[in-house]
């Protein structure tokens, strides 16, 4: 079974950038769509971005569209490039693998993801 390890979080000033990484433990990762979610203190988990198993389809939450970019390489890693960060982006960010392999469409529904990374803290100061 695929295991996911998130990294790349940290403290950054408003307007700054960070790149998060999600490393999978298995080459089976290549058959699954991947998503990034975030959860701020006292708030529900929120969808951020997703990418299909081919890398050819992506989708973003309206709140990050134009600022964040999701991508994946052919070495079991998915990335989230975050630019123009704002204090409201502060949260724990977690990657997740789609429960269905080879899904043609990306999904923004947390229930459709069944393997999660441990999360990485992103803090944006004003």
XYZ file of C-alpha atoms in Angstrom:
126
model
C 0.000 0.000 0.000
C 1.191 3.480 -0.830
C 2.415 5.645 2.030
C 2.714 9.403 1.642
C 5.159 11.794 3.319
C 4.491 15.534 3.186
C 7.234 18.146 3.515
C 8.126 21.720 2.673
C 5.991 23.693 5.077
C 7.264 26.572 7.133
C 6.861 30.179 8.171
C 6.721 32.803 5.432
C 5.696 36.442 5.186
C 2.631 37.487 3.245
C 3.427 37.627 -0.445
C 6.051 34.909 -0.154
C 6.228 31.445 -1.661
C 6.623 27.856 -0.555
C 6.759 24.553 -2.394
C 5.264 21.517 -0.720
C 6.255 17.984 -1.662
C 4.468 14.687 -1.206
C 6.636 11.612 -1.638
C 5.030 8.214 -2.196
C 6.615 4.974 -1.054
C 5.612 2.934 -4.057
C 5.639 3.131 -7.820
C 1.936 2.242 -7.594
C 1.529 5.961 -6.850
C 1.680 6.588 -10.591
C -1.750 5.012 -11.082
C -3.563 7.361 -8.702
C -4.834 10.894 -8.852
C -3.544 13.064 -6.038
C -4.955 15.931 -4.054
C -3.862 18.562 -1.583
C -6.117 19.582 1.281
C -5.668 21.959 4.179
C -7.135 22.414 7.620
C -6.881 25.533 9.725
C -7.500 25.486 13.494
C -11.202 25.250 14.252
C -12.142 24.821 10.605
C -13.198 21.956 8.389
C -10.750 20.276 6.031
C -10.725 22.206 2.756
C -9.877 21.106 -0.760
C -6.938 22.968 -2.327
C -5.915 21.267 -5.591
C -5.940 17.933 -7.395
C -4.178 16.330 -10.329
C -5.092 13.260 -12.367
C -2.919 10.155 -12.504
C -1.701 11.197 -15.963
C -0.950 14.737 -14.839
C -3.041 16.005 -17.700
C -5.960 17.300 -15.638
C -5.898 19.630 -12.650
C -8.431 21.512 -10.593
C -8.141 24.180 -7.898
C -10.213 25.760 -5.186
C -11.313 29.249 -6.155
C -9.403 30.676 -3.192
C -6.035 29.519 -4.580
C -6.623 29.644 -8.322
C -3.907 31.646 -10.047
C -1.615 31.476 -6.999
C -1.063 27.738 -6.444
C 0.101 25.110 -8.934
C -0.083 21.355 -8.489
C 2.242 19.094 -10.450
C 3.712 15.600 -10.364
C 6.867 14.009 -11.655
C 7.545 10.455 -12.782
C 9.451 9.671 -9.599
C 6.607 9.280 -7.133
C 6.356 12.891 -5.988
C 3.582 15.466 -6.234
C 4.203 19.153 -5.594
C 2.206 22.192 -4.595
C 3.835 25.472 -5.563
C 2.279 28.250 -3.506
C 2.877 31.869 -4.499
C 1.498 35.150 -3.176
C 0.735 33.520 0.146
C -1.684 35.271 2.468
C -2.375 34.870 6.200
C -5.619 33.072 5.372
C -3.549 30.322 3.727
C -2.219 29.353 7.157
C -3.119 25.698 7.790
C -1.832 22.157 7.948
C -1.518 20.925 4.374
C -1.873 17.231 3.558
C -1.622 15.320 0.329
C -3.864 12.365 -0.403
C -4.220 9.574 -2.945
C -7.467 8.887 -4.810
C -9.178 5.705 -3.631
C -9.708 4.643 -7.255
C -6.749 4.007 -9.553
C -6.768 5.302 -13.121
C -9.726 7.660 -12.514
C -10.070 9.849 -15.591
C -11.480 12.877 -13.776
C -9.991 14.661 -10.789
C -12.105 14.945 -7.659
C -12.249 17.543 -4.895
C -14.177 15.350 -2.446
C -12.171 14.250 0.636
C -14.177 11.001 0.871
C -12.740 9.960 -2.498
C -9.223 9.913 -1.036
C -8.193 7.069 1.240
C -4.439 7.430 1.823
C -3.200 10.596 3.519
C 0.132 12.132 4.327
C 0.902 13.242 7.860
C 0.570 16.932 7.008
C 2.951 19.874 6.987
C 2.342 23.214 8.700
C 2.228 26.379 6.628
C 2.156 29.654 8.531
C 1.884 32.992 6.747
C 2.572 36.123 8.777
C 1.109 39.499 7.929
